[in-house]
mmCIF file of C-alpha atoms and ligand atoms in Angstrom:
data_model
loop_
_atom_site.group_PDB
_atom_site.id
_atom_site.type_symbol
_atom_site.label_atom_id
_atom_site.label_comp_id
_atom_site.label_asym_id
_atom_site.label_seq_id
_atom_site.Cartn_x
_atom_site.Cartn_y
_atom_site.Cartn_z
ATOM 1 C CA VAL A 1 78.859 68.734 85.531
ATOM 2 C CA GLY A 2 76.854 70.596 88.119
ATOM 3 C CA THR A 3 78.394 73.000 90.605
ATOM 4 C CA ARG A 4 81.574 71.278 91.617
ATOM 5 C CA GLY A 5 83.058 71.321 95.028
ATOM 6 C CA CYS A 6 82.723 72.442 98.621
ATOM 7 C CA LYS A 7 80.421 69.563 99.424
ATOM 8 C CA LYS A 8 80.070 69.414 103.193
ATOM 9 C CA ILE A 9 80.015 65.773 104.186
ATOM 10 C CA ARG A 10 79.668 63.581 107.266
ATOM 11 C CA GLY A 11 78.987 60.010 108.371
ATOM 12 C CA ALA A 12 78.232 57.593 105.538
ATOM 13 C CA GLN A 13 79.302 60.109 102.890
ATOM 14 C CA ILE A 14 82.775 60.196 104.424
ATOM 15 C CA ARG A 15 82.840 56.411 104.465
ATOM 16 C CA ASP A 16 81.925 56.189 100.759
ATOM 17 C CA ILE A 17 84.738 58.533 99.777
ATOM 18 C CA LEU A 18 87.320 56.750 101.921
ATOM 19 C CA ASP A 19 86.116 53.395 100.543
ATOM 20 C CA SER A 20 86.905 54.614 97.032
ATOM 21 C CA LYS A 21 90.498 55.590 97.930
ATOM 22 C CA HIS A 22 93.625 53.601 98.608
ATOM 23 C CA ASN A 23 95.976 56.442 99.583
ATOM 24 C CA VAL A 24 95.237 59.239 102.026
ATOM 25 C CA LEU A 25 97.575 62.237 102.084
ATOM 26 C CA PHE A 26 97.302 64.368 105.201
ATOM 27 C CA ASP A 27 98.648 67.865 105.585
ATOM 28 C CA CYS A 28 99.895 68.167 109.197
ATOM 29 C CA ASP A 29 99.390 71.531 110.876
ATOM 30 C CA GLY A 30 95.704 72.442 110.939
ATOM 31 C CA VAL A 31 94.657 68.913 109.993
ATOM 32 C CA ILE A 32 96.101 66.393 112.429
ATOM 33 C CA TRP A 33 97.480 68.858 114.952
ATOM 34 C CA ASN A 34 97.608 72.543 115.732
ATOM 35 C CA GLY A 35 101.102 73.281 116.988
ATOM 36 C CA GLU A 36 101.534 70.917 119.932
ATOM 37 C CA THR A 37 97.831 70.094 120.277
ATOM 38 C CA VAL A 38 96.570 66.989 118.529
ATOM 39 C CA VAL A 39 93.229 67.185 116.695
ATOM 40 C CA ALA A 40 90.867 64.979 118.686
ATOM 41 C CA GLY A 41 90.606 61.490 117.192
ATOM 42 C CA ALA A 42 93.423 61.937 114.658
ATOM 43 C CA PRO A 43 95.681 59.131 115.987
ATOM 44 C CA GLU A 44 92.762 56.690 115.997
ATOM 45 C CA VAL A 45 91.772 57.750 112.472
ATOM 46 C CA VAL A 46 95.280 57.055 111.158
ATOM 47 C CA THR A 47 95.325 53.637 112.840
ATOM 48 C CA LEU A 48 91.880 52.690 111.536
ATOM 49 C CA LEU A 49 92.742 53.752 107.986
ATOM 50 C CA LYS A 50 95.833 51.565 108.098
ATOM 51 C CA GLN A 51 93.894 48.645 109.567
ATOM 52 C CA GLN A 52 91.531 48.933 106.634
ATOM 53 C CA GLY A 53 94.443 48.551 104.237
ATOM 54 C CA LYS A 54 94.897 52.200 103.280
ATOM 55 C CA ARG A 55 98.261 53.784 102.815
ATOM 56 C CA VAL A 56 98.705 57.004 104.738
ATOM 57 C CA PHE A 57 101.170 59.802 103.985
ATOM 58 C CA PHE A 58 101.942 63.079 105.718
ATOM 59 C CA VAL A 59 102.749 65.993 103.453
ATOM 60 C CA THR A 60 103.898 69.092 105.296
ATOM 61 C CA ASN A 61 105.333 72.431 104.220
ATOM 62 C CA ASN A 62 106.932 72.756 107.628
ATOM 63 C CA CYS A 63 110.681 72.553 106.994
ATOM 64 C CA THR A 64 111.824 73.184 110.562
ATOM 65 C CA ARG A 65 112.264 69.537 111.584
ATOM 66 C CA PRO A 66 114.088 66.654 109.965
ATOM 67 C CA ARG A 67 112.056 63.513 109.404
ATOM 68 C CA GLU A 68 113.310 61.745 112.531
ATOM 69 C CA ASN A 69 112.040 64.603 114.703
ATOM 70 C CA TYR A 70 108.615 64.297 113.103
ATOM 71 C CA VAL A 71 108.490 60.666 114.169
ATOM 72 C CA GLN A 72 109.090 61.874 117.737
ATOM 73 C CA LYS A 73 106.376 64.499 117.436
ATOM 74 C CA PHE A 74 103.871 61.962 116.137
ATOM 75 C CA SER A 75 104.554 59.640 119.025
ATOM 76 C CA ARG A 76 104.519 62.497 121.571
ATOM 77 C CA LEU A 77 101.041 63.442 120.338
ATOM 78 C CA GLY A 78 99.712 59.883 120.636
ATOM 79 C CA PHE A 79 100.251 58.393 117.170
ATOM 80 C CA THR A 80 101.544 54.863 117.662
ATOM 81 C CA ASP A 81 102.123 53.684 114.105
ATOM 82 C CA VAL A 82 103.632 56.511 112.044
ATOM 83 C CA VAL A 83 107.050 55.806 110.500
ATOM 84 C CA GLU A 84 109.655 58.037 108.891
ATOM 85 C CA GLU A 85 108.990 56.684 105.398
ATOM 86 C CA GLU A 86 105.444 58.086 105.501
ATOM 87 C CA ILE A 87 106.545 61.632 106.262
ATOM 88 C CA PHE A 88 107.264 64.000 103.378
ATOM 89 C CA SER A 89 108.291 67.488 104.466
ATOM 90 C CA SER A 90 109.335 70.381 102.268
ATOM 91 C CA ALA A 91 112.830 70.068 103.767
ATOM 92 C CA TYR A 92 113.122 66.372 102.913
ATOM 93 C CA CYS A 93 111.745 66.937 99.404
ATOM 94 C CA SER A 94 114.043 69.926 98.819
ATOM 95 C CA ALA A 95 117.029 67.714 99.621
ATOM 96 C CA ALA A 96 115.685 65.018 97.291
ATOM 97 C CA TYR A 97 115.237 67.602 94.551
ATOM 98 C CA LEU A 98 118.765 68.952 94.890
ATOM 99 C CA ARG A 99 120.269 65.470 94.883
ATOM 100 C CA ASP A 100 118.087 63.596 92.374
ATOM 101 C CA VAL A 101 116.597 66.199 90.035
ATOM 102 C CA ALA A 102 118.962 69.172 89.957
ATOM 103 C CA LYS A 103 121.939 66.862 90.669
ATOM 104 C CA VAL A 104 123.634 69.945 92.002
ATOM 105 C CA GLN A 105 127.434 69.892 91.628
ATOM 106 C CA GLY A 106 128.699 72.336 94.211
ATOM 107 C CA LYS A 107 127.498 73.816 97.457
ATOM 108 C CA VAL A 108 124.078 75.037 98.542
ATOM 109 C CA PHE A 109 123.659 78.312 100.411
ATOM 110 C CA VAL A 110 120.845 77.721 102.875
ATOM 111 C CA ILE A 111 118.554 80.258 104.457
ATOM 112 C CA GLY A 112 116.627 77.989 106.796
ATOM 113 C CA CYS A 113 116.625 76.238 110.104
ATOM 114 C CA HIS A 114 117.873 72.931 111.449
ATOM 115 C CA GLY A 115 115.370 70.804 109.523
ATOM 116 C CA VAL A 116 116.597 71.999 106.154
ATOM 117 C CA GLN A 117 120.262 71.717 107.032
ATOM 118 C CA LYS A 118 119.877 68.227 108.493
ATOM 119 C CA GLU A 119 117.922 66.894 105.508
ATOM 120 C CA LEU A 120 120.548 68.219 103.091
ATOM 121 C CA GLN A 121 123.297 66.652 105.173
ATOM 122 C CA ASP A 122 121.446 63.328 105.284
ATOM 123 C CA ALA A 123 121.057 63.454 101.499
ATOM 124 C CA GLY A 124 124.772 64.128 101.097
ATOM 125 C CA VAL A 125 124.212 67.574 99.593
ATOM 126 C CA PRO A 126 127.074 69.914 100.606
ATOM 127 C CA ILE A 127 126.063 73.206 102.191
ATOM 128 C CA VAL A 128 127.947 76.432 102.845
ATOM 129 C CA GLU A 129 129.084 76.425 106.471
ATOM 130 C CA ASP A 130 127.422 79.133 108.501
ATOM 131 C CA VAL A 131 130.524 80.612 110.136
ATOM 132 C CA SER A 132 130.250 83.738 112.237
ATOM 133 C CA ASP A 133 131.680 86.713 110.399
ATOM 134 C CA GLY A 134 134.897 88.367 111.572
ATOM 135 C CA PRO A 135 135.285 91.989 112.733
ATOM 136 C CA ASP A 136 136.236 93.397 109.312
ATOM 137 C CA VAL A 137 133.132 91.918 107.702
ATOM 138 C CA SER A 138 130.194 94.224 107.037
ATOM 139 C CA ILE A 139 127.140 94.180 104.821
ATOM 140 C CA TYR A 140 129.231 96.138 102.291
ATOM 141 C CA ASN A 141 132.134 93.719 102.354
ATOM 142 C CA PHE A 142 131.665 90.045 103.095
ATOM 143 C CA PRO A 143 133.262 86.800 101.942
ATOM 144 C CA LEU A 144 131.540 84.728 99.259
ATOM 145 C CA GLU A 145 132.182 81.033 98.650
ATOM 146 C CA PRO A 146 133.330 80.221 95.116
ATOM 147 C CA ASP A 147 131.358 77.045 94.442
ATOM 148 C CA VAL A 148 127.729 77.853 95.289
ATOM 149 C CA LYS A 149 125.361 76.267 92.769
ATOM 150 C CA ALA A 150 122.044 76.709 94.564
ATOM 151 C CA VAL A 151 120.325 78.967 97.077
ATOM 152 C CA LEU A 152 117.573 77.334 99.125
ATOM 153 C CA VAL A 153 115.228 79.496 101.216
ATOM 154 C CA GLY A 154 112.999 78.194 103.974
ATOM 155 C CA TYR A 155 111.597 79.325 107.294
ATOM 156 C CA ASP A 156 114.439 80.886 109.245
ATOM 157 C CA GLU A 157 113.974 82.504 112.637
ATOM 158 C CA ARG A 158 117.546 83.769 112.348
ATOM 159 C CA PHE A 159 116.990 85.450 108.999
ATOM 160 C CA THR A 160 119.268 88.496 108.686
ATOM 161 C CA PHE A 161 120.104 91.274 106.264
ATOM 162 C CA MET A 162 123.516 89.623 105.824
ATOM 163 C CA LYS A 163 121.950 86.330 104.708
ATOM 164 C CA LEU A 164 119.772 88.212 102.244
ATOM 165 C CA ALA A 165 122.799 90.135 100.954
ATOM 166 C CA LYS A 166 124.869 86.984 100.445
ATOM 167 C CA ALA A 167 122.009 85.087 98.824
ATOM 168 C CA CYS A 168 121.323 87.782 96.242
ATOM 169 C CA CYS A 169 125.028 87.906 95.370
ATOM 170 C CA TYR A 170 125.062 84.148 94.718
ATOM 171 C CA LEU A 171 121.961 84.526 92.572
ATOM 172 C CA LYS A 172 123.751 87.031 90.306
ATOM 173 C CA ASN A 173 125.172 83.884 88.734
ATOM 174 C CA SER A 174 122.454 82.543 86.428
ATOM 175 C CA ASP A 175 123.846 79.002 86.870
ATOM 176 C CA CYS A 176 122.989 79.213 90.545
ATOM 177 C CA LEU A 177 119.586 77.604 91.200
ATOM 178 C CA PHE A 178 117.021 79.459 93.293
ATOM 179 C CA LEU A 179 114.769 77.155 95.334
ATOM 180 C CA ALA A 180 112.193 77.751 98.050
ATOM 181 C CA THR A 181 111.034 75.037 100.443
ATOM 182 C CA ASP A 182 107.465 76.353 100.388
ATOM 183 C CA PRO A 183 105.466 79.484 99.579
ATOM 184 C CA ASP A 184 103.529 79.763 102.854
ATOM 185 C CA PRO A 185 102.919 83.436 103.702
ATOM 186 C CA TRP A 186 102.379 83.051 107.469
ATOM 187 C CA HIS A 187 101.273 80.570 110.109
ATOM 188 C CA PRO A 188 98.898 80.877 113.008
ATOM 189 C CA LEU A 189 100.352 80.865 116.518
ATOM 190 C CA ARG A 190 98.498 80.799 119.784
ATOM 191 C CA GLY A 191 96.711 83.864 121.118
ATOM 192 C CA GLY A 192 95.887 85.278 117.686
ATOM 193 C CA ARG A 193 99.519 85.831 116.743
ATOM 194 C CA ILE A 194 101.028 84.787 113.457
ATOM 195 C CA THR A 195 104.591 84.073 112.343
ATOM 196 C CA PRO A 196 105.927 84.975 108.878
ATOM 197 C CA GLY A 197 106.354 81.919 106.648
ATOM 198 C CA SER A 198 109.053 80.853 104.176
ATOM 199 C CA GLY A 199 107.164 82.651 101.418
ATOM 200 C CA SER A 200 107.747 86.026 103.022
ATOM 201 C CA LEU A 201 111.514 85.465 103.150
ATOM 202 C CA THR A 202 111.512 84.131 99.597
ATOM 203 C CA ALA A 203 109.663 87.256 98.456
ATOM 204 C CA ALA A 204 112.415 89.451 99.897
ATOM 205 C CA LEU A 205 115.066 87.500 98.001
ATOM 206 C CA GLU A 206 113.012 87.450 94.803
ATOM 207 C CA THR A 207 112.907 91.232 94.895
ATOM 208 C CA ALA A 208 116.582 91.579 95.769
ATOM 209 C CA SER A 209 117.691 89.169 93.021
ATOM 210 C CA SER A 210 115.084 89.987 90.357
ATOM 211 C CA ARG A 211 114.545 86.237 90.055
ATOM 212 C CA LYS A 212 111.723 83.821 90.824
ATOM 213 C CA ALA A 213 112.245 80.841 93.105
ATOM 214 C CA THR A 214 111.296 77.303 92.130
ATOM 215 C CA VAL A 215 108.956 76.099 94.875
ATOM 216 C CA ILE A 216 109.415 72.544 96.114
ATOM 217 C CA GLY A 217 106.626 72.226 98.714
ATOM 218 C CA LYS A 218 102.867 72.340 98.210
ATOM 219 C CA PRO A 219 101.298 73.395 95.842
ATOM 220 C CA SER A 220 104.166 72.175 93.644
ATOM 221 C CA ARG A 221 103.676 68.754 92.068
ATOM 222 C CA PHE A 222 107.167 67.783 93.155
ATOM 223 C CA MET A 223 106.003 66.736 96.640
ATOM 224 C CA PHE A 224 103.685 64.201 95.001
ATOM 225 C CA GLU A 225 106.365 63.029 92.578
ATOM 226 C CA CYS A 226 108.654 62.532 95.532
ATOM 227 C CA ILE A 227 106.113 60.221 97.189
ATOM 228 C CA ALA A 228 105.275 58.514 93.898
ATOM 229 C CA SER A 229 108.957 57.785 93.242
ATOM 230 C CA GLN A 230 109.001 55.665 96.404
ATOM 231 C CA PHE A 231 105.465 54.280 96.483
ATOM 232 C CA ASP A 232 103.282 53.287 93.581
ATOM 233 C CA LEU A 233 100.502 55.885 93.763
ATOM 234 C CA ASP A 234 97.458 56.100 91.516
ATOM 235 C CA PRO A 235 96.253 59.739 91.682
ATOM 236 C CA ALA A 236 92.674 58.646 91.012
ATOM 237 C CA ARG A 237 92.770 56.505 94.155
ATOM 238 C CA SER A 238 94.394 59.176 96.333
ATOM 239 C CA LEU A 239 92.797 61.817 98.518
ATOM 240 C CA MET A 240 94.524 65.020 99.703
ATOM 241 C CA ILE A 241 93.248 66.449 102.990
ATOM 242 C CA GLY A 242 94.348 69.946 103.982
ATOM 243 C CA ASP A 243 93.372 73.139 105.758
ATOM 244 C CA ARG A 244 94.810 75.767 103.396
ATOM 245 C CA LEU A 245 93.149 76.285 100.026
ATOM 246 C CA GLU A 246 96.089 78.048 98.340
ATOM 247 C CA THR A 247 98.597 75.303 99.138
ATOM 248 C CA ASP A 248 96.963 71.978 100.062
ATOM 249 C CA ILE A 249 93.884 72.100 97.878
ATOM 250 C CA LEU A 250 95.752 73.581 94.907
ATOM 251 C CA PHE A 251 98.395 70.878 95.402
ATOM 252 C CA GLY A 252 95.740 68.184 95.186
ATOM 253 C CA ALA A 253 94.276 69.773 92.060
ATOM 254 C CA ASN A 254 97.736 70.112 90.468
ATOM 255 C CA CYS A 255 98.370 66.403 91.069
ATOM 256 C CA GLY A 256 94.965 65.150 89.921
ATOM 257 C CA LEU A 257 93.785 64.106 93.394
ATOM 258 C CA ASP A 258 90.386 64.495 94.976
ATOM 259 C CA THR A 259 90.634 67.105 97.700
ATOM 260 C CA MET A 260 89.105 67.625 101.116
ATOM 261 C CA LEU A 261 89.199 70.784 103.226
ATOM 262 C CA THR A 262 89.037 70.376 106.987
ATOM 263 C CA LEU A 263 87.880 73.345 109.022
ATOM 264 C CA THR A 264 90.313 72.888 111.945
ATOM 265 C CA GLY A 265 92.971 75.146 110.416
ATOM 266 C CA VAL A 266 93.543 78.260 108.316
ATOM 267 C CA SER A 267 90.883 78.382 105.572
ATOM 268 C CA THR A 268 87.130 78.713 106.033
ATOM 269 C CA MET A 269 84.060 77.401 104.241
ATOM 270 C CA GLU A 270 83.283 80.995 103.188
ATOM 271 C CA GLU A 271 86.671 81.362 101.474
ATOM 272 C CA ALA A 272 86.166 78.063 99.682
ATOM 273 C CA GLN A 273 82.722 79.170 98.508
ATOM 274 C CA GLN A 274 84.121 82.508 97.328
ATOM 275 C CA TYR A 275 86.613 80.683 95.134
ATOM 276 C CA ARG A 276 83.828 78.403 93.891
ATOM 277 C CA ASP A 277 81.537 81.319 93.061
ATOM 278 C CA SER A 278 84.287 83.472 91.533
ATOM 279 C CA ASP A 279 84.219 84.119 87.775
ATOM 280 C CA ALA A 280 87.985 83.669 87.495
ATOM 281 C CA SER A 281 88.591 80.176 86.146
ATOM 282 C CA GLU A 282 92.085 79.969 87.684
ATOM 283 C CA LYS A 283 90.459 80.154 91.126
ATOM 284 C CA LYS A 284 88.689 76.849 90.578
ATOM 285 C CA ASP A 285 91.733 74.840 91.576
ATOM 286 C CA PHE A 286 91.414 76.332 95.078
ATOM 287 C CA VAL A 287 87.979 74.764 95.473
ATOM 288 C CA PRO A 288 87.971 71.540 97.505
ATOM 289 C CA ASP A 289 85.790 68.657 96.368
ATOM 290 C CA TYR A 290 84.695 67.972 99.939
ATOM 291 C CA VAL A 291 84.623 69.773 103.278
ATOM 292 C CA VAL A 292 84.591 68.233 106.753
ATOM 293 C CA GLU A 293 84.429 69.924 110.152
ATOM 294 C CA THR A 294 87.382 67.857 111.412
ATOM 295 C CA ILE A 295 89.070 64.586 110.484
ATOM 296 C CA GLY A 296 87.851 63.419 113.903
ATOM 297 C CA ASP A 297 84.539 62.921 112.044
ATOM 298 C CA PHE A 298 86.169 60.011 110.212
ATOM 299 C CA LEU A 299 86.066 57.957 113.416
ATOM 300 C CA GLN A 300 82.377 57.249 113.369
ATOM 301 C CA ALA A 301 82.441 56.704 109.622
ATOM 302 C CA LEU A 302 85.264 54.177 109.917
ATOM 303 C CA GLU A 303 84.009 52.338 112.993
ATOM 304 C CA ASP A 304 80.454 51.660 111.786
HETATM 305 N N1 PLP B 401 106.192 76.109 108.016
HETATM 306 C C1 PLP B 401 106.247 76.459 109.312
HETATM 307 C C2 PLP B 401 107.466 77.141 109.827
HETATM 308 C C3 PLP B 401 105.170 76.196 110.163
HETATM 309 O O1 PLP B 401 105.235 76.557 111.457
HETATM 310 C C4 PLP B 401 104.021 75.557 109.641
HETATM 311 C C5 PLP B 401 102.882 75.258 110.495
HETATM 312 O O2 PLP B 401 102.936 75.254 111.696
HETATM 313 C C6 PLP B 401 103.998 75.208 108.289
HETATM 314 C C7 PLP B 401 105.093 75.493 107.507
HETATM 315 C C8 PLP B 401 102.822 74.565 107.656
HETATM 316 O O3 PLP B 401 102.824 73.186 107.868
HETATM 317 P P1 PLP B 401 101.708 72.282 107.211
HETATM 318 O O4 PLP B 401 102.017 72.173 105.744
HETATM 319 O O5 PLP B 401 101.853 70.984 107.941
HETATM 320 O O6 PLP B 401 100.407 72.938 107.474
HETATM 321 CA CA1 CA B 402 98.311 73.101 107.092
#
């Protein structure tokens, strides 16, 4: 094998790769949209891929929305043919994991927003009610529920010291599972700002509990297993397209998929090349097979 990876492609080269695949897995933020701004051409690309008989999936570490709200977002941004069954979020997959893999018998203490809570509810996984604490409750003396068998941490804009304190108490019990929706460190916002990701909250709890979380979202293989349990997926005929090397591209490598970096999001060509040229062999799984400027470039390749 020659130097593998980071092959910048366009036009007919894109077409050849897509021709060889049956399943296309898209990361969402940084690939098909940035926040509330759609990547130009993305809705048409999805439609054309489907018209050509491909199966399309959306694999996102964003746990803030339940699946049904993603359907609304897709349609708001101009996608006309995306259905709930194609959307796999770290919240949805965390609920599936708790129900089908861990088969958790008891309640789940959730640090996370509406998306996580709603997906757990929909999956029939009981969660600890988030009641407001009474006047005699302090961070030195707070009530704990007796039957908590898992702690799940995801992005939570209402993260507090109290939630951290309760979570690390539950984790004192070694029978209590410790799960994280995703390991993302931060996310870009507009105007050069960033917001801390689930990974930063998980890191706080890992330190406080002296335990390591099991990650459900990318780069964990579980996201792929979750899709594969519902659709018959041949990894060799599947392509993962993402914008973050440490999650999306590693995810693809972990699952045996060909990988494509798009430059409309977080990671750059230079970072990909640094991983490629690094001597550390464990960095090789961060190297994408292919690089495109934007998935909008698929349009020409698909229309010809
Ligand atoms: N989690 C949160 C809270 C986010 O805001 C984002 C991106 O906006 C993500 C995760 C990453 O999502 P994706 O995996 O679609 O890039
Ligand atoms: Ca992304």
